[in-house]
């Protein structure tokens, strides 16, 4: 056991040097503390409410830290070969995993404890009392929350042989259990409802204690429900507030919640103890199987395939794209992203496309693209971010460019293949969405289908082109990710806060833009400046498509000149990003 | 008790690849055993099984009397390991690595003394990220020496080492043997190991095709030994007489030297006796024995032929 501590100490020392760890902890403070401080006042939230709002935010933010600190714990030792160094010393594989868990839990708990102490000070300032007991009951549950998720993360890190698979498993686990994504409420809860009531429609409930017994039991299989219910009950038990129900359900729920951490850890250790280290004799990949199946179908349809004798530029690009398609299908990051896309989109579509007393059919139809925006972002990043920089870091760019291929042809082929993968992933989902429209709204609404499906594909193509271009422009995978995220932040999230105020200052002498962003008819200069953002231009194009096909809403109008301007701005933006990426790749030295 | 013992040790990957096939091997304590063979012969897979990095498909192994799968810690406490393609923590210094290794082995070894021993004293406080491949090998060797282990397992320790590094490695190996430790190391560079090994085992296509002392392997080898005899004058017809001796395949005379090729090493004494009978004074004798590499090639060729015949 003492060697576990030796490993933990050495690992904590290294982890504290990691920029990723410090960045994640800093991000937690930056994201969480400002909003917490401003709302910690009785005038904004009574203390009973605030003690539940605080962990509601914190449980999401803290997961980012847990993931950043823990995902690479064991798997990176395998990837870098340091595992052989450690296991060459008197350490067992179990010692290593437990040591890693200990150090990573220590880091996460310390970081969260600091944040909680600051939050408690803010509570004292805002409410005139620190509410020590209820606050630290909540704090204790939050610390248990990150410990349990750390166990899940380190367990996955031991179970899988690449950091990306580890992250993928973590994301899928969170998406399945979290209510933010609807997999539990749209897929799993209806299955239990079918089992116990014969209907796929489960009853809704305000608090779990008032739900039917079968629902109370099955909901307890969701560890995040257990965590929340037990924490809420505990806070209310020590006051302020009144707990609903007795302690027994919370006790059982706590056992399920703790088991949630224990099971992946045990699974991870068990798998890690069985695997062979370092021998690259992996079995066949499902992507390879898919590829070979598709190729067989192609041969059956078109006969024996052969390339023409003389290579033209287009045939070279086509060959490169086909080779890249094959390699991308074998990539676990892409496979995981496709799974996550389906997991995110399916439940969202299931919940969004339904006859409603609140929304008209037109409103339901115009809201369909919303179900695709987040999945397309994830898919585009996963498929595109490593497209070209991956060739550079692995050295295969030297192999490719040693053949009669130019760098520009390589970029074009990558664009073609990666966009094809994204489109091929989305097409079945678009058809599923249309099937839901037909079955639930009673009509196919072909005009609306063309509008929302066409827009979704346009959005996917644009975003993937941007991620591939970022991949061409930089020299490392992390920089590619950073450039992609920066593009998104600047043009989607910070556009209203950073760029538009600067434009407004030039035009009006004042940087405030609220009056323009909230106005029904903002001035033309503002609209044209706003539509320089590709994301705003995409929104304008979406509204125009719905208007043209006869599905405009009361809030939208068709402004042809603005639409054409948005199309031009979007094309110029994407063309510009691709051109910059290609030019930088053209000039770069290959290692 | 042998330091390493395997019986029927086998590792398969899928149905097609047999990395190690039915390996029976014994390495005695206090001996230096060279585990030789070309790339892909199964050397590293064998070592990985001995270190419990890779699990055997069949067979069993014991290292220092322990089963690597059930009692890896007991083995690692008394073993110094230099795995092939091992990684190091790039942000840590050489001293950090040795301090961690001494903490894990519960020894009081001085990291500086170990770094001095492998010629890395000047780089003790430099992050490993800036180390060359040879420096990493030296660091790995220093780590393997922590705790004066009873057994050193070195996987391709010569990889990346310059001539002075290779000489240092040979010195370390001899010193460790003199201390009483067994040394088991793999290599595909035959001529570098010849001078330090007590015995060698030759792996080929996952099978152990020969185990013996280097002298015995030379004797077994079908590669003919060549002997150059310096003489004052070579009488006419003497080469024909020599070539007629059983065990000699060829004899030539040129510039005061008679050169004979002996598929049977014992035949060279018959040749010398014949020259004495003929009254030819012999000024010097130079024997060109086959190199270990030639021995290896001969053995593996035989192995291939035997395999082909089996098919």
Short mmCIF file of C-alpha atoms in Angstrom, two decimals, chain A residues 178-548:
data_model
loop_
_atom_site.label_atom_id
_atom_site.label_comp_id
_atom_site.label_asym_id
_atom_site.label_seq_id
_atom_site.Cartn_x
_atom_site.Cartn_y
_atom_site.Cartn_z
CA UNK A 178 -27.43 13.93 -17.24
CA UNK A 179 -30.81 15.51 -17.72
CA UNK A 180 -29.21 18.22 -19.85
CA UNK A 181 -29.19 15.91 -22.86
CA UNK A 182 -32.38 13.92 -22.52
CA UNK A 183 -30.99 10.42 -23.09
CA UNK A 184 -32.30 9.28 -19.70
CA UNK A 185 -35.68 10.96 -20.05
CA UNK A 186 -36.22 10.13 -23.73
CA UNK A 187 -34.67 6.66 -23.96
CA UNK A 188 -34.22 4.98 -20.59
CA UNK A 189 -37.16 6.27 -18.55
CA UNK A 190 -39.71 5.37 -21.30
CA UNK A 191 -38.25 1.85 -21.39
CA UNK A 192 -38.94 1.47 -17.67
CA UNK A 193 -42.39 2.99 -18.22
CA UNK A 194 -43.06 0.39 -20.90
CA UNK A 195 -41.93 -2.34 -18.53
CA UNK A 196 -44.08 -1.23 -15.60
CA UNK A 197 -47.10 0.44 -17.22
CA UNK A 198 -47.22 -0.91 -20.77
CA UNK A 199 -46.90 2.65 -22.10
CA UNK A 200 -43.86 4.53 -23.34
CA UNK A 201 -45.07 7.74 -21.66
CA UNK A 202 -43.78 7.99 -18.10
CA UNK A 203 -45.65 10.26 -15.68
CA UNK A 204 -43.98 13.59 -14.89
CA UNK A 205 -43.14 14.55 -11.31
CA UNK A 206 -42.04 17.63 -9.38
CA UNK A 207 -40.14 15.85 -6.61
CA UNK A 208 -39.15 12.23 -6.70
CA UNK A 209 -40.98 11.54 -3.41
CA UNK A 210 -44.32 12.21 -5.10
CA UNK A 211 -43.67 9.94 -8.12
CA UNK A 212 -45.18 6.43 -8.46
CA UNK A 213 -43.22 3.71 -6.64
CA UNK A 214 -41.82 2.05 -9.79
CA UNK A 215 -40.61 5.41 -11.00
CA UNK A 216 -39.08 6.22 -7.63
CA UNK A 217 -37.15 2.96 -7.77
CA UNK A 218 -36.03 3.13 -11.39
CA UNK A 219 -35.06 6.78 -11.18
CA UNK A 220 -32.77 5.74 -8.35
CA UNK A 221 -30.76 3.76 -10.88
CA UNK A 222 -29.57 7.09 -12.19
CA UNK A 223 -26.65 8.06 -9.94
CA UNK A 224 -26.99 11.75 -10.75
CA UNK A 225 -30.60 11.68 -9.60
CA UNK A 226 -29.45 9.95 -6.41
CA UNK A 227 -26.75 12.50 -5.83
CA UNK A 228 -29.08 15.42 -6.26
CA UNK A 229 -31.91 13.96 -4.20
CA UNK A 230 -29.63 12.97 -1.33
CA UNK A 231 -27.84 16.30 -1.32
CA UNK A 232 -31.08 18.21 -1.37
CA UNK A 233 -32.53 16.08 1.41
CA UNK A 234 -29.39 16.51 3.52
CA UNK A 235 -29.31 20.28 3.13
CA UNK A 236 -32.96 20.55 4.02
CA UNK A 237 -32.51 18.14 6.92
CA UNK A 238 -29.92 20.37 8.62
CA UNK A 239 -31.99 23.42 7.62
CA UNK A 240 -33.05 25.78 6.34
CA UNK A 241 -35.93 24.03 4.56
CA UNK A 242 -37.91 20.88 5.21
CA UNK A 243 -36.82 17.51 3.80
CA UNK A 244 -39.31 15.48 1.80
CA UNK A 245 -39.45 11.75 2.63
CA UNK A 246 -37.31 9.68 4.97
CA UNK A 247 -33.59 8.95 5.05
CA UNK A 248 -33.79 5.38 3.77
CA UNK A 249 -34.32 6.20 0.07
CA UNK A 250 -31.47 8.70 0.31
CA UNK A 251 -29.26 6.09 1.91
CA UNK A 252 -29.98 3.60 -0.83
CA UNK A 253 -29.52 6.32 -3.42
CA UNK A 254 -26.15 7.19 -1.90
CA UNK A 255 -25.09 3.55 -2.23
CA UNK A 256 -26.03 3.63 -5.92
CA UNK A 257 -24.18 6.92 -6.34
CA UNK A 258 -21.01 5.59 -4.71
CA UNK A 259 -21.29 2.36 -6.71
CA UNK A 260 -21.36 4.53 -9.81
CA UNK A 261 -17.79 5.55 -9.03
CA UNK A 262 -16.70 2.15 -7.81
CA UNK A 263 -17.87 0.08 -10.77
CA UNK A 264 -15.86 1.86 -13.50
CA UNK A 265 -12.84 1.88 -11.18
CA UNK A 266 -13.06 -1.86 -10.55
CA UNK A 267 -13.73 -2.44 -14.24
CA UNK A 268 -10.77 -0.25 -15.17
CA UNK A 269 -8.35 -1.97 -12.75
CA UNK A 270 -9.54 -5.40 -13.79
CA UNK A 271 -9.13 -4.61 -17.48
CA UNK A 272 -5.80 -2.88 -16.91
CA UNK A 273 -4.48 -5.91 -15.06
CA UNK A 274 -5.38 -8.22 -17.94
CA UNK A 275 -4.12 -6.28 -20.92
CA UNK A 276 -0.84 -6.64 -22.75
CA UNK A 277 1.22 -3.47 -22.73
CA UNK A 278 2.70 -1.94 -25.78
CA UNK A 279 2.44 -4.71 -28.31
CA UNK A 280 0.66 -3.30 -31.33
CA UNK A 281 -1.35 -6.31 -32.29
CA UNK A 282 -4.78 -4.70 -32.07
CA UNK A 283 -7.75 -6.50 -33.49
CA UNK A 284 -9.60 -5.27 -36.51
CA UNK A 285 -11.43 -1.96 -36.16
CA UNK A 286 -15.12 -1.64 -36.85
CA UNK A 287 -14.29 1.27 -39.15
CA UNK A 288 -12.13 -1.05 -41.23
CA UNK A 289 -15.01 -3.52 -41.38
CA UNK A 290 -17.41 -0.76 -42.50
CA UNK A 291 -14.92 0.39 -45.10
CA UNK A 292 -14.37 -3.09 -46.53
CA UNK A 293 -18.12 -3.71 -46.61
CA UNK A 294 -18.71 -0.46 -48.49
CA UNK A 295 -15.92 -1.31 -50.89
CA UNK A 296 -17.39 -4.74 -51.58
CA UNK A 297 -20.77 -3.17 -52.30
CA UNK A 298 -19.11 -0.69 -54.63
CA UNK A 299 -17.32 -3.46 -56.49
CA UNK A 300 -20.51 -5.46 -56.79
CA UNK A 301 -22.29 -2.46 -58.25
CA UNK A 302 -19.60 -1.05 -60.53
CA UNK A 303 -17.51 -4.15 -61.22
CA UNK A 304 -13.79 -4.41 -60.66
CA UNK A 305 -12.44 -1.05 -59.71
CA UNK A 306 -9.37 0.39 -61.32
CA UNK A 307 -7.91 3.82 -61.48
CA UNK A 308 -7.22 5.39 -64.87
CA UNK A 309 -3.65 5.10 -66.05
CA UNK A 310 -2.79 8.79 -66.29
CA UNK A 311 -3.11 10.69 -63.05
CA UNK A 312 -4.84 14.03 -63.27
CA UNK A 313 -5.04 16.51 -60.43
CA UNK A 314 -8.65 15.55 -59.71
CA UNK A 315 -7.86 11.85 -59.66
CA UNK A 316 -4.98 12.46 -57.24
CA UNK A 317 -7.28 14.41 -54.96
CA UNK A 318 -9.87 11.67 -55.24
CA UNK A 319 -7.32 8.99 -54.34
CA UNK A 320 -6.11 11.02 -51.39
CA UNK A 321 -9.66 11.64 -50.23
CA UNK A 322 -10.55 7.95 -50.49
CA UNK A 323 -7.45 6.97 -48.52
CA UNK A 324 -8.24 9.61 -45.93
CA UNK A 325 -11.84 8.42 -45.67
CA UNK A 326 -10.58 4.96 -44.88
CA UNK A 327 -8.14 6.17 -42.23
CA UNK A 328 -10.71 8.45 -40.68
CA UNK A 329 -13.22 5.64 -40.38
CA UNK A 330 -10.58 3.68 -38.44
CA UNK A 331 -10.15 6.59 -36.05
CA UNK A 332 -11.68 6.04 -32.63
CA UNK A 333 -12.12 9.77 -32.03
CA UNK A 334 -14.31 9.99 -35.10
CA UNK A 335 -16.18 6.81 -34.22
CA UNK A 336 -16.78 8.18 -30.71
CA UNK A 337 -17.92 11.52 -32.09
CA UNK A 338 -20.42 9.78 -34.36
CA UNK A 339 -21.82 7.93 -31.33
CA UNK A 340 -21.98 11.14 -29.30
CA UNK A 341 -23.68 12.89 -32.22
CA UNK A 342 -26.36 10.21 -32.33
CA UNK A 343 -26.71 10.30 -28.53
CA UNK A 344 -27.08 14.07 -28.51
CA UNK A 345 -29.29 14.40 -31.55
CA UNK A 346 -31.65 11.46 -31.15
CA UNK A 347 -33.21 12.41 -27.81
CA UNK A 348 -33.22 16.10 -28.74
CA UNK A 349 -35.17 15.36 -31.92
CA UNK A 350 -37.49 13.01 -30.07
CA UNK A 351 -38.33 15.75 -27.59
CA UNK A 352 -38.46 18.61 -30.10
CA UNK A 353 -40.57 17.11 -32.86
CA UNK A 354 -43.99 16.54 -31.38
CA UNK A 355 -47.45 17.99 -31.77
CA UNK A 356 -47.70 20.63 -29.09
CA UNK A 357 -50.28 22.91 -27.57
CA UNK A 358 -47.57 25.49 -26.97
CA UNK A 359 -45.96 25.60 -30.41
CA UNK A 360 -47.53 25.58 -33.86
CA UNK A 361 -46.30 23.02 -36.38
CA UNK A 362 -44.36 25.79 -38.13
CA UNK A 363 -42.62 26.70 -34.91
CA UNK A 364 -41.79 23.06 -34.25
CA UNK A 365 -40.35 22.76 -37.77
CA UNK A 366 -38.29 25.93 -37.50
CA UNK A 367 -36.86 24.71 -34.18
CA UNK A 368 -35.57 21.42 -35.63
CA UNK A 369 -32.14 22.86 -36.60
CA UNK A 370 -31.57 23.68 -32.92
CA UNK A 371 -31.30 19.96 -32.22
CA UNK A 372 -28.35 19.75 -34.62
CA UNK A 373 -26.29 22.77 -33.62
CA UNK A 374 -24.38 21.28 -30.66
CA UNK A 375 -23.91 17.80 -32.23
CA UNK A 376 -22.58 19.35 -35.44
CA UNK A 377 -20.10 21.43 -33.44
CA UNK A 378 -18.84 18.32 -31.66
CA UNK A 379 -18.77 16.21 -34.81
CA UNK A 380 -17.05 18.91 -36.87
CA UNK A 381 -14.31 19.37 -34.29
CA UNK A 382 -13.76 15.64 -33.86
CA UNK A 383 -13.63 14.96 -37.58
CA UNK A 384 -11.73 18.04 -38.67
CA UNK A 385 -9.32 19.19 -35.98
CA UNK A 386 -6.65 16.56 -36.64
CA UNK A 387 -7.18 16.22 -40.39
CA UNK A 388 -3.96 17.83 -41.56
CA UNK A 389 -2.01 18.54 -38.40
CA UNK A 390 -2.31 14.82 -37.61
CA UNK A 391 -0.36 14.06 -40.78
CA UNK A 392 2.29 16.55 -39.70
CA UNK A 393 2.70 15.29 -36.14
CA UNK A 394 2.73 11.62 -37.14
CA UNK A 395 5.19 12.24 -39.96
CA UNK A 396 2.91 10.78 -42.62
CA UNK A 397 2.81 14.15 -44.38
CA UNK A 398 6.40 13.45 -45.45
CA UNK A 399 5.26 10.14 -46.88
CA UNK A 400 2.34 11.72 -48.72
CA UNK A 401 4.28 14.71 -49.98
CA UNK A 402 7.05 12.39 -51.12
CA UNK A 403 4.50 11.14 -53.65
CA UNK A 404 3.39 13.27 -56.60
CA UNK A 405 1.03 15.32 -54.42
CA UNK A 406 1.05 19.02 -53.67
CA UNK A 407 0.19 20.45 -50.27
CA UNK A 408 -2.82 22.18 -51.77
CA UNK A 409 -4.14 18.91 -53.16
CA UNK A 410 -3.71 17.41 -49.72
CA UNK A 411 -5.80 20.17 -48.12
CA UNK A 412 -8.53 19.86 -50.74
CA UNK A 413 -8.68 16.09 -50.37
CA UNK A 414 -8.92 16.40 -46.60
CA UNK A 415 -11.74 18.92 -46.95
CA UNK A 416 -13.57 16.55 -49.27
CA UNK A 417 -13.20 13.47 -47.10
CA UNK A 418 -13.94 15.11 -43.76
CA UNK A 419 -16.97 16.98 -45.07
CA UNK A 420 -18.19 13.72 -46.62
CA UNK A 421 -17.98 11.95 -43.27
CA UNK A 422 -19.91 14.69 -41.49
CA UNK A 423 -22.60 14.76 -44.18
CA UNK A 424 -22.83 10.96 -44.22
CA UNK A 425 -23.31 10.96 -40.45
CA UNK A 426 -25.99 13.62 -40.56
CA UNK A 427 -28.02 12.28 -43.48
CA UNK A 428 -29.56 9.34 -41.58
CA UNK A 429 -30.32 11.63 -38.66
CA UNK A 430 -32.04 14.10 -40.99
CA UNK A 431 -34.13 11.25 -42.38
CA UNK A 432 -35.02 10.13 -38.86
CA UNK A 433 -36.07 13.68 -38.05
CA UNK A 434 -38.23 13.80 -41.17
CA UNK A 435 -39.78 10.44 -40.22
CA UNK A 436 -40.65 11.93 -36.82
CA UNK A 437 -42.20 14.93 -38.57
CA UNK A 438 -44.35 12.66 -40.73
CA UNK A 439 -45.46 10.40 -37.88
CA UNK A 440 -45.99 13.03 -35.22
CA UNK A 441 -47.10 16.09 -37.17
CA UNK A 442 -49.03 14.06 -39.74
CA UNK A 443 -47.49 15.58 -42.88
CA UNK A 444 -44.04 15.59 -44.50
CA UNK A 445 -43.82 19.37 -44.90
CA UNK A 446 -41.42 19.01 -47.87
CA UNK A 447 -40.69 22.74 -48.13
CA UNK A 448 -39.73 22.94 -44.48
CA UNK A 449 -37.66 19.75 -44.84
CA UNK A 450 -35.65 21.32 -47.63
CA UNK A 451 -35.12 24.41 -45.48
CA UNK A 452 -34.05 22.77 -42.20
CA UNK A 453 -32.22 19.82 -43.69
CA UNK A 454 -30.46 22.01 -46.26
CA UNK A 455 -29.48 24.52 -43.62
CA UNK A 456 -28.20 21.83 -41.27
CA UNK A 457 -25.98 20.41 -44.01
CA UNK A 458 -24.75 23.91 -44.91
CA UNK A 459 -23.93 24.58 -41.28
CA UNK A 460 -22.09 21.26 -41.02
CA UNK A 461 -20.09 21.86 -44.20
CA UNK A 462 -19.12 25.37 -43.13
CA UNK A 463 -18.06 24.33 -39.63
CA UNK A 464 -16.12 21.29 -40.83
CA UNK A 465 -14.32 23.39 -43.43
CA UNK A 466 -13.35 25.78 -40.65
CA UNK A 467 -12.00 23.00 -38.41
CA UNK A 468 -10.02 21.43 -41.27
CA UNK A 469 -8.59 24.84 -42.14
CA UNK A 470 -7.49 25.39 -38.54
CA UNK A 471 -5.87 21.98 -38.72
CA UNK A 472 -3.93 23.08 -41.82
CA UNK A 473 -2.82 26.34 -40.27
CA UNK A 474 -1.04 25.10 -37.15
CA UNK A 475 1.61 22.62 -36.11
CA UNK A 476 0.06 20.71 -33.21
CA UNK A 477 -3.22 19.06 -32.40
CA UNK A 478 -3.76 21.22 -29.31
CA UNK A 479 -3.18 24.39 -31.27
CA UNK A 480 -5.67 23.19 -33.83
CA UNK A 481 -8.25 22.64 -31.11
CA UNK A 482 -7.42 26.00 -29.56
CA UNK A 483 -7.74 27.79 -32.92
CA UNK A 484 -11.07 26.09 -33.61
CA UNK A 485 -12.46 26.94 -30.19
CA UNK A 486 -11.15 30.51 -30.51
CA UNK A 487 -12.92 30.88 -33.87
CA UNK A 488 -16.14 29.68 -32.30
CA UNK A 489 -15.79 31.88 -29.22
CA UNK A 490 -14.98 35.03 -31.17
CA UNK A 491 -17.60 34.67 -33.89
CA UNK A 492 -20.37 32.93 -31.95
CA UNK A 493 -20.09 33.66 -28.23
CA UNK A 494 -18.13 36.88 -27.91
CA UNK A 495 -19.31 38.57 -31.10
CA UNK A 496 -21.93 40.65 -29.27
CA UNK A 497 -19.57 41.49 -26.41
CA UNK A 498 -16.33 42.19 -28.27
CA UNK A 499 -16.72 42.93 -31.96
CA UNK A 500 -20.08 44.63 -32.28
CA UNK A 501 -19.35 47.15 -29.49
CA UNK A 502 -16.17 48.12 -31.35
CA UNK A 503 -18.16 48.63 -34.57
CA UNK A 504 -20.85 50.54 -32.69
CA UNK A 505 -18.20 52.79 -31.17
CA UNK A 506 -16.85 53.65 -34.61
CA UNK A 507 -20.33 54.38 -35.99
CA UNK A 508 -22.14 55.98 -33.05
CA UNK A 509 -19.38 56.95 -30.67
CA UNK A 510 -20.80 54.60 -28.03
CA UNK A 511 -19.98 50.97 -27.46
CA UNK A 512 -23.37 49.87 -26.04
CA UNK A 513 -25.17 47.57 -28.46
CA UNK A 514 -28.08 46.29 -26.35
CA UNK A 515 -30.53 48.64 -28.01
CA UNK A 516 -29.56 47.24 -31.42
CA UNK A 517 -29.38 43.55 -30.51
CA UNK A 518 -32.83 43.67 -28.90
CA UNK A 519 -34.48 45.89 -31.51
CA UNK A 520 -36.97 44.33 -33.96
CA UNK A 521 -35.52 46.40 -36.80
CA UNK A 522 -31.96 47.43 -36.00
CA UNK A 523 -30.25 49.92 -38.28
CA UNK A 524 -28.83 48.60 -41.55
CA UNK A 525 -25.18 49.27 -40.62
CA UNK A 526 -25.64 47.13 -37.50
CA UNK A 527 -27.25 44.25 -39.40
CA UNK A 528 -24.53 44.23 -42.04
CA UNK A 529 -21.80 44.38 -39.41
CA UNK A 530 -23.51 41.66 -37.41
CA UNK A 531 -23.75 39.38 -40.44
CA UNK A 532 -20.00 39.46 -40.91
CA UNK A 533 -19.99 36.71 -38.32
CA UNK A 534 -20.47 33.39 -40.11
CA UNK A 535 -22.72 32.19 -37.32
CA UNK A 536 -24.99 35.23 -37.57
CA UNK A 537 -24.95 34.90 -41.36
CA UNK A 538 -26.03 31.28 -40.98
CA UNK A 539 -28.95 32.38 -38.79
CA UNK A 540 -29.97 34.93 -41.41
CA UNK A 541 -29.76 32.30 -44.13
CA UNK A 542 -31.83 29.91 -42.04
CA UNK A 543 -34.57 32.47 -41.52
CA UNK A 544 -34.55 33.29 -45.22
CA UNK A 545 -34.81 29.63 -46.20
CA UNK A 546 -37.84 29.17 -43.99
CA UNK A 547 -39.38 32.36 -45.36
CA UNK A 548 -38.78 31.29 -48.96
#
